[in-house]
Amino acid sequence: MGRHSSNASKADAGGEQHHKHMEQLAQLGAVAAGTYAVHEKHKAKKDPENARSHRIKEEIAATVAIGSAGFAFHEHHKKKDVKKHGHHH
C-alpha cells in the first residue's frame, strides 16, 4: 500500500507540474498577444492609409490576449485543485 500512495503522489506532482507549465505558456501567450496588439495600435497611428487593417489586427490580438489570460487563470486554479485534492482531471 505504501508503494501505491508513493506513485499516487508522483502522479499528483506530475499533474500539478503539467498545469503549472500550461499556466506559464498561457501567460507567455497573453504577453505576446498583448505586445502585438500595442504594436498594431502604434502602426495604425503611423500608417493612416492602412489604419483599418491595423485596427482589425489590434482587436484580434487583444482578444487572443484576453483568452490566453483566461486560460492561464483556469490552469492556475486547476493546479491549486490538484495540489489541494491530490488528483488530476
PDB file of C-alpha atoms in Angstrom:
ATOM      1  CA  MET A   1       0.000   0.000   0.000  1.00  0.00           C
ATOM      2  CA  GLY A   2       2.862   2.401   0.735  1.00  0.00           C
ATOM      3  CA  ARG A   3       4.132   1.970  -2.787  1.00  0.00           C
ATOM      4  CA  HIS A   4       0.742   2.831  -4.284  1.00  0.00           C
ATOM      5  CA  SER A   5       0.460   6.077  -2.322  1.00  0.00           C
ATOM      6  CA  SER A   6       4.000   6.997  -3.392  1.00  0.00           C
ATOM      7  CA  ASN A   7       3.044   6.511  -7.039  1.00  0.00           C
ATOM      8  CA  ALA A   8      -0.122   8.499  -6.489  1.00  0.00           C
ATOM      9  CA  SER A   9       1.825  11.424  -5.042  1.00  0.00           C
ATOM     10  CA  LYS A  10       4.205  11.304  -8.020  1.00  0.00           C
ATOM     11  CA  ALA A  11       1.251  11.348 -10.395  1.00  0.00           C
ATOM     12  CA  ASP A  12      -0.275  14.273  -8.499  1.00  0.00           C
ATOM     13  CA  ALA A  13       3.017  16.157  -8.677  1.00  0.00           C
ATOM     14  CA  GLY A  14       3.101  15.434 -12.409  1.00  0.00           C
ATOM     15  CA  GLY A  15      -0.435  16.770 -12.795  1.00  0.00           C
ATOM     16  CA  GLU A  16       0.435  19.836 -10.766  1.00  0.00           C
ATOM     17  CA  GLN A  17       3.562  20.366 -12.886  1.00  0.00           C
ATOM     18  CA  HIS A  18       1.519  19.969 -16.085  1.00  0.00           C
ATOM     19  CA  HIS A  19      -0.920  22.676 -15.015  1.00  0.00           C
ATOM     20  CA  LYS A  20       1.976  24.901 -13.944  1.00  0.00           C
ATOM     21  CA  HIS A  21       3.572  24.586 -17.387  1.00  0.00           C
ATOM     22  CA  MET A  22       0.274  25.221 -19.142  1.00  0.00           C
ATOM     23  CA  GLU A  23      -0.311  28.280 -16.946  1.00  0.00           C
ATOM     24  CA  GLN A  24       3.137  29.630 -17.809  1.00  0.00           C
ATOM     25  CA  LEU A  25       2.612  29.043 -21.536  1.00  0.00           C
ATOM     26  CA  ALA A  26      -0.750  30.796 -21.379  1.00  0.00           C
ATOM     27  CA  GLN A  27       0.823  33.749 -19.558  1.00  0.00           C
ATOM     28  CA  LEU A  28       3.518  33.967 -22.214  1.00  0.00           C
ATOM     29  CA  GLY A  29       0.863  33.869 -24.937  1.00  0.00           C
ATOM     30  CA  ALA A  30      -1.081  36.654 -23.226  1.00  0.00           C
ATOM     31  CA  VAL A  31       2.012  38.851 -23.017  1.00  0.00           C
ATOM     32  CA  ALA A  32       2.974  38.171 -26.635  1.00  0.00           C
ATOM     33  CA  ALA A  33      -0.520  38.858 -27.967  1.00  0.00           C
ATOM     34  CA  GLY A  34      -0.817  41.998 -25.843  1.00  0.00           C
ATOM     35  CA  THR A  35       2.521  43.256 -27.122  1.00  0.00           C
ATOM     36  CA  TYR A  36       1.436  42.624 -30.703  1.00  0.00           C
ATOM     37  CA  ALA A  37      -1.834  44.497 -30.066  1.00  0.00           C
ATOM     38  CA  VAL A  38       0.116  47.530 -28.827  1.00  0.00           C
ATOM     39  CA  HIS A  39       2.410  47.265 -31.867  1.00  0.00           C
ATOM     40  CA  GLU A  40      -0.570  47.252 -34.237  1.00  0.00           C
ATOM     41  CA  LYS A  41      -2.134  50.213 -32.421  1.00  0.00           C
ATOM     42  CA  HIS A  42       1.090  52.143 -32.994  1.00  0.00           C
ATOM     43  CA  LYS A  43       1.171  51.093 -36.670  1.00  0.00           C
ATOM     44  CA  ALA A  44      -2.419  52.300 -37.131  1.00  0.00           C
ATOM     45  CA  LYS A  45      -1.366  55.783 -35.975  1.00  0.00           C
ATOM     46  CA  LYS A  46       1.765  55.827 -38.131  1.00  0.00           C
ATOM     47  CA  ASP A  47       0.137  54.388 -41.273  1.00  0.00           C
ATOM     48  CA  PRO A  48      -3.260  56.090 -41.740  1.00  0.00           C
ATOM     49  CA  GLU A  49      -3.641  54.591 -45.216  1.00  0.00           C
ATOM     50  CA  ASN A  50      -3.811  51.079 -43.756  1.00  0.00           C
ATOM     51  CA  ALA A  51      -5.167  52.045 -40.327  1.00  0.00           C
ATOM     52  CA  ARG A  52      -8.294  49.918 -40.693  1.00  0.00           C
ATOM     53  CA  SER A  53      -6.245  46.770 -41.264  1.00  0.00           C
ATOM     54  CA  HIS A  54      -4.020  47.579 -38.289  1.00  0.00           C
ATOM     55  CA  ARG A  55      -7.033  48.216 -36.037  1.00  0.00           C
ATOM     56  CA  ILE A  56      -8.531  44.853 -37.014  1.00  0.00           C
ATOM     57  CA  LYS A  57      -5.236  43.093 -36.226  1.00  0.00           C
ATOM     58  CA  GLU A  58      -5.061  45.004 -32.947  1.00  0.00           C
ATOM     59  CA  GLU A  59      -8.546  43.847 -31.937  1.00  0.00           C
ATOM     60  CA  ILE A  60      -7.802  40.233 -32.838  1.00  0.00           C
ATOM     61  CA  ALA A  61      -4.540  40.308 -30.864  1.00  0.00           C
ATOM     62  CA  ALA A  62      -6.301  41.894 -27.879  1.00  0.00           C
ATOM     63  CA  THR A  63      -8.964  39.177 -27.990  1.00  0.00           C
ATOM     64  CA  VAL A  64      -6.289  36.469 -28.101  1.00  0.00           C
ATOM     65  CA  ALA A  65      -4.508  38.115 -25.151  1.00  0.00           C
ATOM     66  CA  ILE A  66      -7.702  38.111 -23.091  1.00  0.00           C
ATOM     67  CA  GLY A  67      -8.432  34.483 -23.992  1.00  0.00           C
ATOM     68  CA  SER A  68      -4.914  33.422 -23.136  1.00  0.00           C
ATOM     69  CA  ALA A  69      -5.064  35.253 -19.799  1.00  0.00           C
ATOM     70  CA  GLY A  70      -8.345  33.488 -19.059  1.00  0.00           C
ATOM     71  CA  PHE A  71      -6.770  30.141 -19.851  1.00  0.00           C
ATOM     72  CA  ALA A  72      -3.834  30.967 -17.556  1.00  0.00           C
ATOM     73  CA  PHE A  73      -6.328  31.768 -14.783  1.00  0.00           C
ATOM     74  CA  HIS A  74      -8.109  28.457 -15.436  1.00  0.00           C
ATOM     75  CA  GLU A  75      -4.846  26.486 -15.304  1.00  0.00           C
ATOM     76  CA  HIS A  76      -3.814  28.273 -12.115  1.00  0.00           C
ATOM     77  CA  HIS A  77      -6.973  27.032 -10.421  1.00  0.00           C
ATOM     78  CA  LYS A  78      -6.557  23.524 -11.846  1.00  0.00           C
ATOM     79  CA  LYS A  79      -3.018  23.460 -10.403  1.00  0.00           C
ATOM     80  CA  LYS A  80      -4.352  24.533  -6.997  1.00  0.00           C
ATOM     81  CA  ASP A  81      -7.092  21.880  -7.194  1.00  0.00           C
ATOM     82  CA  VAL A  82      -4.574  19.108  -7.919  1.00  0.00           C
ATOM     83  CA  LYS A  83      -2.401  20.309  -5.060  1.00  0.00           C
ATOM     84  CA  LYS A  84      -5.355  20.512  -2.642  1.00  0.00           C
ATOM     85  CA  HIS A  85      -7.270  17.372  -3.615  1.00  0.00           C
ATOM     86  CA  GLY A  86      -4.469  15.245  -4.999  1.00  0.00           C
ATOM     87  CA  HIS A  87      -5.992  14.227  -8.308  1.00  0.00           C
ATOM     88  CA  HIS A  88      -5.621  15.263 -11.916  1.00  0.00           C
ATOM     89  CA  HIS A  89      -8.757  15.795 -14.066  1.00  0.00           C
TER      90      HIS A  89
END
